[in-house]
């Protein structure tokens, strides 16, 4: 059963624009499935997961491209970066858009080679696990807090109860979980983690202590939705702070974790500078933190953190799967005034609070901290471009319907994102 993905349109657009299309993202997020679904007749396919084809590509790259001449899809390109210069030579000679479709599970190992070898010739998109709108078939565009957009979504959104929301959170977004009925979640995520450690981590980043890295992965999952603290991560894992920083960068670059940076503006004072860390698949995070079912998670100590992680990951995937870089930030100052999420686009800031509550009260009180960025008095002529508008805001929560909080802010049920 194929599940339609929002990324299909960007993939086709990029393929018509660039000689090389690169689809990156975490393991088992559906990259190969999407490209096979979109492949035209006559496009060859080869995976470098196969040891013999990998050796062929690494030792005889020119002959490899003769055997697998374009149009071709090459899976797991990071295992044989030796062929990238030969791809460059081919596209420079033939100048055919869509000639090469490449995929890779390890952005950290691959992107430097791609950028150096194929600069100006490659269009890159990131594919993560299924979003809720992909699972339900609504295929929403990227999220915005604009009233007209939210009202329009109501027509097709599928309403969800609290247990259904946490069932979705506990399942996560890996396509196989939804394609294979009756899948044992614990077995699946155990196998996924083992594959990730043995292939992506050990083989491509030379992490010497695989057990310590697994412990670090579990500790990071328990800290999803919190400010990054390398010292604390290092202490709990019994590694050095520089190693903790390096290992977290591995999780980020392989699409397991994203870091949401704080929003800075010269008009704002005493802003916290540490990024916030979120797992991009709540099912994997739930497995690593040993939550056995959705009901226990819903009533557990980490319910709020998982709810926030789910909301952030859904909004993040909504932008990424349209081929956009997610314009997401957060705000926190030394007075602990905080805004969970800010969408910064089109010269405006759109503040978002996230609350695991059906009737959140006072959730928008800190939105006023952004007022200085819209005040002309805070910017001279040299810095006028830093002035921002403050767009409508919202509180994403467990409400059963969309409703206004005041003239500018809305209460948004989580199933509407």
PDB file of N, CA and C in Angstrom, residues 184-279:
ATOM      1  N   UNK A 184       4.844  -5.474  15.361  1.00  0.00           N
ATOM      2  CA  UNK A 184       5.289  -5.364  16.750  1.00  0.00           C
ATOM      3  C   UNK A 184       6.198  -4.151  16.859  1.00  0.00           C
ATOM      4  N   UNK A 185       5.703  -3.092  17.512  1.00  0.00           N
ATOM      5  CA  UNK A 185       6.428  -1.828  17.577  1.00  0.00           C
ATOM      6  C   UNK A 185       7.791  -1.972  18.242  1.00  0.00           C
ATOM      7  N   UNK A 186       7.821  -2.710  19.339  1.00  0.00           N
ATOM      8  CA  UNK A 186       9.071  -2.845  20.069  1.00  0.00           C
ATOM      9  C   UNK A 186      10.126  -3.541  19.217  1.00  0.00           C
ATOM     10  N   UNK A 187       9.711  -4.602  18.516  1.00  0.00           N
ATOM     11  CA  UNK A 187      10.646  -5.313  17.629  1.00  0.00           C
ATOM     12  C   UNK A 187      11.111  -4.405  16.498  1.00  0.00           C
ATOM     13  N   UNK A 188      10.158  -3.659  15.923  1.00  0.00           N
ATOM     14  CA  UNK A 188      10.500  -2.797  14.791  1.00  0.00           C
ATOM     15  C   UNK A 188      11.521  -1.739  15.196  1.00  0.00           C
ATOM     16  N   UNK A 189      11.240  -1.014  16.280  1.00  0.00           N
ATOM     17  CA  UNK A 189      12.146   0.068  16.679  1.00  0.00           C
ATOM     18  C   UNK A 189      13.470  -0.467  17.233  1.00  0.00           C
ATOM     19  N   UNK A 190      13.458  -1.658  17.834  1.00  0.00           N
ATOM     20  CA  UNK A 190      14.714  -2.279  18.261  1.00  0.00           C
ATOM     21  C   UNK A 190      15.594  -2.572  17.052  1.00  0.00           C
ATOM     22  N   UNK A 191      14.973  -3.140  16.006  1.00  0.00           N
ATOM     23  CA  UNK A 191      15.704  -3.435  14.774  1.00  0.00           C
ATOM     24  C   UNK A 191      16.183  -2.150  14.099  1.00  0.00           C
ATOM     25  N   UNK A 192      15.312  -1.142  14.095  1.00  0.00           N
ATOM     26  CA  UNK A 192      15.660   0.150  13.495  1.00  0.00           C
ATOM     27  C   UNK A 192      16.884   0.749  14.194  1.00  0.00           C
ATOM     28  N   UNK A 193      16.859   0.745  15.515  1.00  0.00           N
ATOM     29  CA  UNK A 193      17.956   1.313  16.291  1.00  0.00           C
ATOM     30  C   UNK A 193      19.250   0.561  16.045  1.00  0.00           C
ATOM     31  N   UNK A 194      19.172  -0.764  16.009  1.00  0.00           N
ATOM     32  CA  UNK A 194      20.361  -1.572  15.777  1.00  0.00           C
ATOM     33  C   UNK A 194      20.951  -1.294  14.398  1.00  0.00           C
ATOM     34  N   UNK A 195      20.080  -1.191  13.391  1.00  0.00           N
ATOM     35  CA  UNK A 195      20.544  -0.892  12.039  1.00  0.00           C
ATOM     36  C   UNK A 195      21.185   0.484  11.988  1.00  0.00           C
ATOM     37  N   UNK A 196      20.561   1.450  12.642  1.00  0.00           N
ATOM     38  CA  UNK A 196      21.086   2.810  12.679  1.00  0.00           C
ATOM     39  C   UNK A 196      22.471   2.837  13.314  1.00  0.00           C
ATOM     40  N   UNK A 197      22.624   2.112  14.416  1.00  0.00           N
ATOM     41  CA  UNK A 197      23.909   2.096  15.113  1.00  0.00           C
ATOM     42  C   UNK A 197      24.983   1.392  14.290  1.00  0.00           C
ATOM     43  N   UNK A 198      24.623   0.259  13.692  1.00  0.00           N
ATOM     44  CA  UNK A 198      25.630  -0.556  13.010  1.00  0.00           C
ATOM     45  C   UNK A 198      25.988  -0.013  11.629  1.00  0.00           C
ATOM     46  N   UNK A 199      25.027   0.604  10.936  1.00  0.00           N
ATOM     47  CA  UNK A 199      25.295   1.078   9.582  1.00  0.00           C
ATOM     48  C   UNK A 199      25.637   2.563   9.560  1.00  0.00           C
ATOM     49  N   UNK A 200      24.727   3.408  10.043  1.00  0.00           N
ATOM     50  CA  UNK A 200      24.902   4.850   9.915  1.00  0.00           C
ATOM     51  C   UNK A 200      25.967   5.387  10.866  1.00  0.00           C
ATOM     52  N   UNK A 201      25.974   4.893  12.080  1.00  0.00           N
ATOM     53  CA  UNK A 201      26.861   5.454  13.095  1.00  0.00           C
ATOM     54  C   UNK A 201      28.246   4.817  13.052  1.00  0.00           C
ATOM     55  N   UNK A 202      28.297   3.503  13.223  1.00  0.00           N
ATOM     56  CA  UNK A 202      29.605   2.835  13.304  1.00  0.00           C
ATOM     57  C   UNK A 202      30.348   2.900  11.985  1.00  0.00           C
ATOM     58  N   UNK A 203      29.634   2.669  10.887  1.00  0.00           N
ATOM     59  CA  UNK A 203      30.310   2.562   9.597  1.00  0.00           C
ATOM     60  C   UNK A 203      30.720   3.915   9.036  1.00  0.00           C
ATOM     61  N   UNK A 204      29.922   4.941   9.323  1.00  0.00           N
ATOM     62  CA  UNK A 204      30.168   6.208   8.654  1.00  0.00           C
ATOM     63  C   UNK A 204      30.711   7.310   9.551  1.00  0.00           C
ATOM     64  N   UNK A 205      30.690   7.143  10.852  1.00  0.00           N
ATOM     65  CA  UNK A 205      31.218   8.195  11.721  1.00  0.00           C
ATOM     66  C   UNK A 205      32.308   7.702  12.653  1.00  0.00           C
ATOM     67  N   UNK A 206      32.660   6.461  12.561  1.00  0.00           N
ATOM     68  CA  UNK A 206      33.741   5.900  13.363  1.00  0.00           C
ATOM     69  C   UNK A 206      33.552   6.126  14.865  1.00  0.00           C
ATOM     70  N   UNK A 207      32.311   5.957  15.340  1.00  0.00           N
ATOM     71  CA  UNK A 207      32.071   5.984  16.775  1.00  0.00           C
ATOM     72  C   UNK A 207      32.619   4.680  17.352  1.00  0.00           C
ATOM     73  N   UNK A 208      33.563   4.799  18.253  1.00  0.00           N
ATOM     74  CA  UNK A 208      34.260   3.606  18.748  1.00  0.00           C
ATOM     75  C   UNK A 208      33.402   2.800  19.721  1.00  0.00           C
ATOM     76  N   UNK A 209      32.698   3.475  20.590  1.00  0.00           N
ATOM     77  CA  UNK A 209      31.929   2.807  21.637  1.00  0.00           C
ATOM     78  C   UNK A 209      30.446   2.832  21.297  1.00  0.00           C
ATOM     79  N   UNK A 210      29.985   1.770  20.638  1.00  0.00           N
ATOM     80  CA  UNK A 210      28.600   1.721  20.188  1.00  0.00           C
ATOM     81  C   UNK A 210      27.616   1.699  21.356  1.00  0.00           C
ATOM     82  N   UNK A 211      27.986   1.023  22.448  1.00  0.00           N
ATOM     83  CA  UNK A 211      27.115   0.961  23.622  1.00  0.00           C
ATOM     84  C   UNK A 211      26.956   2.336  24.262  1.00  0.00           C
ATOM     85  N   UNK A 212      28.046   3.081  24.336  1.00  0.00           N
ATOM     86  CA  UNK A 212      27.975   4.436  24.892  1.00  0.00           C
ATOM     87  C   UNK A 212      27.126   5.339  24.008  1.00  0.00           C
ATOM     88  N   UNK A 213      27.240   5.168  22.692  1.00  0.00           N
ATOM     89  CA  UNK A 213      26.424   5.981  21.785  1.00  0.00           C
ATOM     90  C   UNK A 213      24.941   5.649  21.954  1.00  0.00           C
ATOM     91  N   UNK A 214      24.620   4.362  22.139  1.00  0.00           N
ATOM     92  CA  UNK A 214      23.222   3.985  22.367  1.00  0.00           C
ATOM     93  C   UNK A 214      22.710   4.614  23.667  1.00  0.00           C
ATOM     94  N   UNK A 215      23.532   4.607  24.696  1.00  0.00           N
ATOM     95  CA  UNK A 215      23.144   5.241  25.960  1.00  0.00           C
ATOM     96  C   UNK A 215      22.914   6.737  25.747  1.00  0.00           C
ATOM     97  N   UNK A 216      23.780   7.368  24.950  1.00  0.00           N
ATOM     98  CA  UNK A 216      23.625   8.790  24.627  1.00  0.00           C
ATOM     99  C   UNK A 216      22.314   9.027  23.879  1.00  0.00           C
ATOM    100  N   UNK A 217      21.990   8.133  22.951  1.00  0.00           N
ATOM    101  CA  UNK A 217      20.748   8.239  22.176  1.00  0.00           C
ATOM    102  C   UNK A 217      19.530   8.188  23.090  1.00  0.00           C
ATOM    103  N   UNK A 218      19.526   7.283  24.054  1.00  0.00           N
ATOM    104  CA  UNK A 218      18.415   7.162  25.006  1.00  0.00           C
ATOM    105  C   UNK A 218      18.309   8.403  25.897  1.00  0.00           C
ATOM    106  N   UNK A 219      19.448   8.914  26.342  1.00  0.00           N
ATOM    107  CA  UNK A 219      19.452  10.108  27.189  1.00  0.00           C
ATOM    108  C   UNK A 219      18.956  11.320  26.404  1.00  0.00           C
ATOM    109  N   UNK A 220      19.353  11.422  25.138  1.00  0.00           N
ATOM    110  CA  UNK A 220      18.868  12.518  24.288  1.00  0.00           C
ATOM    111  C   UNK A 220      17.354  12.429  24.108  1.00  0.00           C
ATOM    112  N   UNK A 221      16.833  11.206  23.937  1.00  0.00           N
ATOM    113  CA  UNK A 221      15.382  11.025  23.783  1.00  0.00           C
ATOM    114  C   UNK A 221      14.642  11.473  25.036  1.00  0.00           C
ATOM    115  N   UNK A 222      15.227  11.201  26.205  1.00  0.00           N
ATOM    116  CA  UNK A 222      14.599  11.609  27.461  1.00  0.00           C
ATOM    117  C   UNK A 222      14.628  13.120  27.641  1.00  0.00           C
ATOM    118  N   UNK A 223      15.471  13.805  26.858  1.00  0.00           N
ATOM    119  CA  UNK A 223      15.574  15.262  26.955  1.00  0.00           C
ATOM    120  C   UNK A 223      14.902  15.964  25.783  1.00  0.00           C
ATOM    121  N   UNK A 224      14.119  15.269  24.992  1.00  0.00           N
ATOM    122  CA  UNK A 224      13.452  15.915  23.864  1.00  0.00           C
ATOM    123  C   UNK A 224      12.574  17.065  24.361  1.00  0.00           C
ATOM    124  N   UNK A 225      12.627  18.175  23.634  1.00  0.00           N
ATOM    125  CA  UNK A 225      11.852  19.354  24.022  1.00  0.00           C
ATOM    126  C   UNK A 225      12.548  20.250  25.020  1.00  0.00           C
ATOM    127  N   UNK A 226      13.826  20.004  25.319  1.00  0.00           N
ATOM    128  CA  UNK A 226      14.545  20.806  26.311  1.00  0.00           C
ATOM    129  C   UNK A 226      15.706  21.553  25.657  1.00  0.00           C
ATOM    130  N   UNK A 227      16.246  22.540  26.382  1.00  0.00           N
ATOM    131  CA  UNK A 227      17.426  23.253  25.918  1.00  0.00           C
ATOM    132  C   UNK A 227      18.625  22.305  25.885  1.00  0.00           C
ATOM    133  N   UNK A 228      19.450  22.444  24.876  1.00  0.00           N
ATOM    134  CA  UNK A 228      20.638  21.612  24.769  1.00  0.00           C
ATOM    135  C   UNK A 228      21.634  22.003  25.853  1.00  0.00           C
ATOM    136  N   UNK A 229      22.084  21.003  26.600  1.00  0.00           N
ATOM    137  CA  UNK A 229      23.081  21.200  27.640  1.00  0.00           C
ATOM    138  C   UNK A 229      24.134  20.106  27.472  1.00  0.00           C
ATOM    139  N   UNK A 230      25.228  20.449  26.803  1.00  0.00           N
ATOM    140  CA  UNK A 230      26.241  19.448  26.485  1.00  0.00           C
ATOM    141  C   UNK A 230      26.898  18.874  27.737  1.00  0.00           C
ATOM    142  N   UNK A 231      27.086  19.713  28.748  1.00  0.00           N
ATOM    143  CA  UNK A 231      27.691  19.241  29.986  1.00  0.00           C
ATOM    144  C   UNK A 231      26.830  18.164  30.651  1.00  0.00           C
ATOM    145  N   UNK A 232      25.505  18.419  30.686  1.00  0.00           N
ATOM    146  CA  UNK A 232      24.597  17.452  31.304  1.00  0.00           C
ATOM    147  C   UNK A 232      24.531  16.162  30.493  1.00  0.00           C
ATOM    148  N   UNK A 233      24.480  16.287  29.171  1.00  0.00           N
ATOM    149  CA  UNK A 233      24.464  15.101  28.313  1.00  0.00           C
ATOM    150  C   UNK A 233      25.741  14.283  28.507  1.00  0.00           C
ATOM    151  N   UNK A 234      26.862  14.987  28.587  1.00  0.00           N
ATOM    152  CA  UNK A 234      28.149  14.304  28.754  1.00  0.00           C
ATOM    153  C   UNK A 234      28.228  13.601  30.100  1.00  0.00           C
ATOM    154  N   UNK A 235      27.773  14.268  31.150  1.00  0.00           N
ATOM    155  CA  UNK A 235      27.847  13.687  32.491  1.00  0.00           C
ATOM    156  C   UNK A 235      27.010  12.426  32.601  1.00  0.00           C
ATOM    157  N   UNK A 236      25.788  12.478  32.054  1.00  0.00           N
ATOM    158  CA  UNK A 236      24.899  11.320  32.136  1.00  0.00           C
ATOM    159  C   UNK A 236      25.415  10.150  31.306  1.00  0.00           C
ATOM    160  N   UNK A 237      26.063  10.448  30.202  1.00  0.00           N
ATOM    161  CA  UNK A 237      26.566   9.392  29.319  1.00  0.00           C
ATOM    162  C   UNK A 237      27.971   8.939  29.698  1.00  0.00           C
ATOM    163  N   UNK A 238      28.616   9.709  30.554  1.00  0.00           N
ATOM    164  CA  UNK A 238      29.995   9.451  30.967  1.00  0.00           C
ATOM    165  C   UNK A 238      30.960   9.576  29.791  1.00  0.00           C
ATOM    166  N   UNK A 239      30.792  10.685  29.069  1.00  0.00           N
ATOM    167  CA  UNK A 239      31.704  11.029  27.978  1.00  0.00           C
ATOM    168  C   UNK A 239      32.104  12.491  28.174  1.00  0.00           C
ATOM    169  N   UNK A 240      32.968  13.004  27.316  1.00  0.00           N
ATOM    170  CA  UNK A 240      33.365  14.410  27.421  1.00  0.00           C
ATOM    171  C   UNK A 240      32.331  15.302  26.747  1.00  0.00           C
ATOM    172  N   UNK A 241      32.305  16.578  27.114  1.00  0.00           N
ATOM    173  CA  UNK A 241      31.369  17.527  26.503  1.00  0.00           C
ATOM    174  C   UNK A 241      31.620  17.679  24.998  1.00  0.00           C
ATOM    175  N   UNK A 242      32.884  17.752  24.526  1.00  0.00           N
ATOM    176  CA  UNK A 242      33.104  17.812  23.071  1.00  0.00           C
ATOM    177  C   UNK A 242      32.566  16.581  22.347  1.00  0.00           C
ATOM    178  N   UNK A 243      32.691  15.405  22.983  1.00  0.00           N
ATOM    179  CA  UNK A 243      32.137  14.192  22.363  1.00  0.00           C
ATOM    180  C   UNK A 243      30.619  14.260  22.318  1.00  0.00           C
ATOM    181  N   UNK A 244      29.989  14.762  23.381  1.00  0.00           N
ATOM    182  CA  UNK A 244      28.534  14.927  23.393  1.00  0.00           C
ATOM    183  C   UNK A 244      28.094  15.858  22.275  1.00  0.00           C
ATOM    184  N   UNK A 245      28.843  16.930  22.061  1.00  0.00           N
ATOM    185  CA  UNK A 245      28.512  17.874  20.983  1.00  0.00           C
ATOM    186  C   UNK A 245      28.637  17.207  19.618  1.00  0.00           C
ATOM    187  N   UNK A 246      29.693  16.420  19.451  1.00  0.00           N
ATOM    188  CA  UNK A 246      29.897  15.715  18.180  1.00  0.00           C
ATOM    189  C   UNK A 246      28.789  14.692  17.947  1.00  0.00           C
ATOM    190  N   UNK A 247      28.451  13.935  18.969  1.00  0.00           N
ATOM    191  CA  UNK A 247      27.426  12.901  18.810  1.00  0.00           C
ATOM    192  C   UNK A 247      26.049  13.507  18.558  1.00  0.00           C
ATOM    193  N   UNK A 248      25.758  14.625  19.174  1.00  0.00           N
ATOM    194  CA  UNK A 248      24.475  15.272  18.898  1.00  0.00           C
ATOM    195  C   UNK A 248      24.424  15.764  17.456  1.00  0.00           C
ATOM    196  N   UNK A 249      25.563  16.229  16.953  1.00  0.00           N
ATOM    197  CA  UNK A 249      25.596  16.662  15.552  1.00  0.00           C
ATOM    198  C   UNK A 249      25.353  15.489  14.607  1.00  0.00           C
ATOM    199  N   UNK A 250      25.763  14.278  15.015  1.00  0.00           N
ATOM    200  CA  UNK A 250      25.472  13.076  14.230  1.00  0.00           C
ATOM    201  C   UNK A 250      23.964  12.829  14.187  1.00  0.00           C
ATOM    202  N   UNK A 251      23.294  12.961  15.338  1.00  0.00           N
ATOM    203  CA  UNK A 251      21.843  12.763  15.389  1.00  0.00           C
ATOM    204  C   UNK A 251      21.118  13.790  14.533  1.00  0.00           C
ATOM    205  N   UNK A 252      21.607  15.023  14.551  1.00  0.00           N
ATOM    206  CA  UNK A 252      20.987  16.078  13.744  1.00  0.00           C
ATOM    207  C   UNK A 252      21.188  15.808  12.264  1.00  0.00           C
ATOM    208  N   UNK A 253      22.424  15.512  11.882  1.00  0.00           N
ATOM    209  CA  UNK A 253      22.747  15.340  10.467  1.00  0.00           C
ATOM    210  C   UNK A 253      22.128  14.086   9.864  1.00  0.00           C
ATOM    211  N   UNK A 254      21.800  13.118  10.687  1.00  0.00           N
ATOM    212  CA  UNK A 254      21.168  11.903  10.173  1.00  0.00           C
ATOM    213  C   UNK A 254      19.648  11.976  10.274  1.00  0.00           C
ATOM    214  N   UNK A 255      19.115  13.139  10.608  1.00  0.00           N
ATOM    215  CA  UNK A 255      17.671  13.344  10.576  1.00  0.00           C
ATOM    216  C   UNK A 255      16.916  12.757  11.746  1.00  0.00           C
ATOM    217  N   UNK A 256      17.605  12.350  12.797  1.00  0.00           N
ATOM    218  CA  UNK A 256      16.928  11.796  13.976  1.00  0.00           C
ATOM    219  C   UNK A 256      16.446  12.917  14.892  1.00  0.00           C
ATOM    220  N   UNK A 257      17.234  13.974  14.983  1.00  0.00           N
ATOM    221  CA  UNK A 257      16.958  15.100  15.885  1.00  0.00           C
ATOM    222  C   UNK A 257      17.047  16.397  15.101  1.00  0.00           C
ATOM    223  N   UNK A 258      16.276  17.398  15.484  1.00  0.00           N
ATOM    224  CA  UNK A 258      16.475  18.747  14.960  1.00  0.00           C
ATOM    225  C   UNK A 258      16.704  19.703  16.117  1.00  0.00           C
ATOM    226  N   UNK A 259      17.482  20.733  15.852  1.00  0.00           N
ATOM    227  CA  UNK A 259      17.723  21.782  16.831  1.00  0.00           C
ATOM    228  C   UNK A 259      16.982  23.043  16.390  1.00  0.00           C
ATOM    229  N   UNK A 260      16.125  23.550  17.261  1.00  0.00           N
ATOM    230  CA  UNK A 260      15.415  24.795  16.983  1.00  0.00           C
ATOM    231  C   UNK A 260      16.196  25.925  17.646  1.00  0.00           C
ATOM    232  N   UNK A 261      16.669  26.855  16.837  1.00  0.00           N
ATOM    233  CA  UNK A 261      17.501  27.936  17.348  1.00  0.00           C
ATOM    234  C   UNK A 261      16.647  29.039  17.967  1.00  0.00           C
ATOM    235  N   UNK A 262      17.206  29.783  18.939  1.00  0.00           N
ATOM    236  CA  UNK A 262      16.469  30.911  19.516  1.00  0.00           C
ATOM    237  C   UNK A 262      16.390  32.060  18.521  1.00  0.00           C
ATOM    238  N   UNK A 263      15.299  32.819  18.579  1.00  0.00           N
ATOM    239  CA  UNK A 263      15.159  33.987  17.712  1.00  0.00           C
ATOM    240  C   UNK A 263      15.915  35.155  18.330  1.00  0.00           C
ATOM    241  N   UNK A 264      16.782  35.786  17.530  1.00  0.00           N
ATOM    242  CA  UNK A 264      17.559  36.936  17.998  1.00  0.00           C
ATOM    243  C   UNK A 264      17.187  38.173  17.191  1.00  0.00           C
ATOM    244  N   UNK A 265      17.150  39.293  17.852  1.00  0.00           N
ATOM    245  CA  UNK A 265      16.940  40.584  17.202  1.00  0.00           C
ATOM    246  C   UNK A 265      17.544  41.638  18.124  1.00  0.00           C
ATOM    247  N   UNK A 266      18.183  42.637  17.576  1.00  0.00           N
ATOM    248  CA  UNK A 266      18.860  43.628  18.398  1.00  0.00           C
ATOM    249  C   UNK A 266      17.901  44.359  19.341  1.00  0.00           C
ATOM    250  N   UNK A 267      16.609  44.329  19.018  1.00  0.00           N
ATOM    251  CA  UNK A 267      15.624  44.999  19.866  1.00  0.00           C
ATOM    252  C   UNK A 267      15.249  44.155  21.088  1.00  0.00           C
ATOM    253  N   UNK A 268      15.666  42.892  21.114  1.00  0.00           N
ATOM    254  CA  UNK A 268      15.337  42.002  22.235  1.00  0.00           C
ATOM    255  C   UNK A 268      16.563  41.825  23.124  1.00  0.00           C
ATOM    256  N   UNK A 269      16.360  41.866  24.431  1.00  0.00           N
ATOM    257  CA  UNK A 269      17.464  41.804  25.378  1.00  0.00           C
ATOM    258  C   UNK A 269      17.432  40.481  26.162  1.00  0.00           C
ATOM    259  N   UNK A 270      18.627  40.076  26.627  1.00  0.00           N
ATOM    260  CA  UNK A 270      18.774  38.940  27.543  1.00  0.00           C
ATOM    261  C   UNK A 270      18.144  37.652  27.005  1.00  0.00           C
ATOM    262  N   UNK A 271      18.329  37.409  25.711  1.00  0.00           N
ATOM    263  CA  UNK A 271      17.772  36.214  25.090  1.00  0.00           C
ATOM    264  C   UNK A 271      18.702  35.022  25.323  1.00  0.00           C
ATOM    265  N   UNK A 272      18.132  33.902  25.721  1.00  0.00           N
ATOM    266  CA  UNK A 272      18.900  32.660  25.887  1.00  0.00           C
ATOM    267  C   UNK A 272      19.415  32.211  24.520  1.00  0.00           C
ATOM    268  N   UNK A 273      20.650  31.736  24.468  1.00  0.00           N
ATOM    269  CA  UNK A 273      21.264  31.415  23.179  1.00  0.00           C
ATOM    270  C   UNK A 273      21.334  29.928  22.867  1.00  0.00           C
ATOM    271  N   UNK A 274      21.046  29.054  23.812  1.00  0.00           N
ATOM    272  CA  UNK A 274      21.130  27.608  23.563  1.00  0.00           C
ATOM    273  C   UNK A 274      19.965  27.151  22.681  1.00  0.00           C
ATOM    274  N   UNK A 275      20.214  26.250  21.737  1.00  0.00           N
ATOM    275  CA  UNK A 275      19.115  25.715  20.927  1.00  0.00           C
ATOM    276  C   UNK A 275      18.274  24.722  21.717  1.00  0.00           C
ATOM    277  N   UNK A 276      17.098  24.414  21.178  1.00  0.00           N
ATOM    278  CA  UNK A 276      16.232  23.402  21.760  1.00  0.00           C
ATOM    279  C   UNK A 276      16.285  22.150  20.906  1.00  0.00           C
ATOM    280  N   UNK A 277      16.223  21.000  21.544  1.00  0.00           N
ATOM    281  CA  UNK A 277      16.393  19.723  20.856  1.00  0.00           C
ATOM    282  C   UNK A 277      15.065  18.969  20.791  1.00  0.00           C
ATOM    283  N   UNK A 278      14.727  18.489  19.607  1.00  0.00           N
ATOM    284  CA  UNK A 278      13.498  17.707  19.425  1.00  0.00           C
ATOM    285  C   UNK A 278      13.786  16.480  18.566  1.00  0.00           C
ATOM    286  N   UNK A 279      13.295  15.327  19.002  1.00  0.00           N
ATOM    287  CA  UNK A 279      13.306  14.145  18.134  1.00  0.00           C
ATOM    288  C   UNK A 279      12.262  14.352  17.039  1.00  0.00           C
TER     289      UNK A 279
END
